[in-house]
Amino acid sequence: MALMTTGNTSRADANRRRILDVALAELLRDPDASMDQIARAAGVVRRTVYGHFPSREALISTLVDGAVQALTEADAGSRAGVADPAEAVARSVLAIWAIADRYRLLVALAQRTVTVQGIRDRLAPLRENKIQVLQRGLDTGVFTSPLPAPALAYVHEQLLFAVMEAVNDGLVTVREAGRSATVTVLTAAGVPAAAAARLVAELDGESQPAGES
């Protein structure tokens, strides 16, 4: 009986993961995708989807929470052990762009099911980490801005949303956007454009396999 229960749980977990993966893809394609659409794309009946998520809002909330968690982990991991504030900010933005689909989900849903305020609330811990890095940069003169660190963090956050919205509209590729957004974030904090471009090129080059640019 225990083995059977474990097997059922494993299948349920696998179904749940598949539904979330498919829902992410479907909502990126069509932010208004219905539960029926998601069920069909996942190859399950609608009842199975509702068995895991009692409503479309619950499904989307789970996806948004997962996206924010992934972004927070990417940010923290990229900055670990990095003392220079400019490098820390650059590594953070590049790491976030490496999981850009999750960021695109937040942008796609911001004007629809999930309110902008709801997303801002979820991003609060990530923003607080950014404020600390920005404040360190302002204190040491690495960054120069007429804005205090908390306000500058909001500017950076909205800049990233805006650039990813441009990606969603087909104005720029994800790859190009990652580099450009990182340089723009640094220059918004007062780093000279040439220095920002050099830093981003150096860091972005570290993440590419030999022979790839």
Phi, psi and omega in degrees: 000318180298319180296320180296318179297318179297318179296317178297320179295319180297317179295320179297318179296319179296318178298318181297316179297318180296316179300317180295317179297314181293319180298320177301311181297316182293319181288331173292323178286319182215099183301345179260014182304136182273169176297325176298314179300316181294319179298314180298316180296327180277350180074031179229166176280159183300326181300325179295317179297314180292337177294332179264326184226113188294345180204165176297323179297322179293321178297312181295321179299320178296318179295318181294317178299319178294321179297315180296320178298317180296319179295319180296317179294321179296318179298310183296316181296322183289332184265353184302123176077006181265119184273323184287122183299321180296316178295322180297316179295316181298314180297323180297311182295317179297322179292321178297320181291338177293339176240047190299331181302323180291323177292320178298326178299315180299318179295315183297326184268347187301325182263009185235252189290314181267127182290155177302318180296321178299320178291318178301319179298317181294329182276000184305313180297320178296319179295321180297320176297319179295321180300319180298318179293316180297320180296320178297320178293321178293320181294326183266357179084003177293323176249147174225122181206144174287349180268144172289162185306316181299320179290321179296325177297321177295320178300313179299316182299313181290329176297316180295320176299317183295317180294320179291330174295325176296324175296314180301327181273003177078017182277339181205149179281159178302317182299310180296322182296323181300312180293312184295318180296322180295316177297318182294319178299317180294317180292328176296335177271001176101005177284131178305141186303317182296318179293320178297317180296319179296316181297315182294319179299319180294312182291320181293326178295328179298328186272356183262139175297155181304133178089353180253140179225000000 
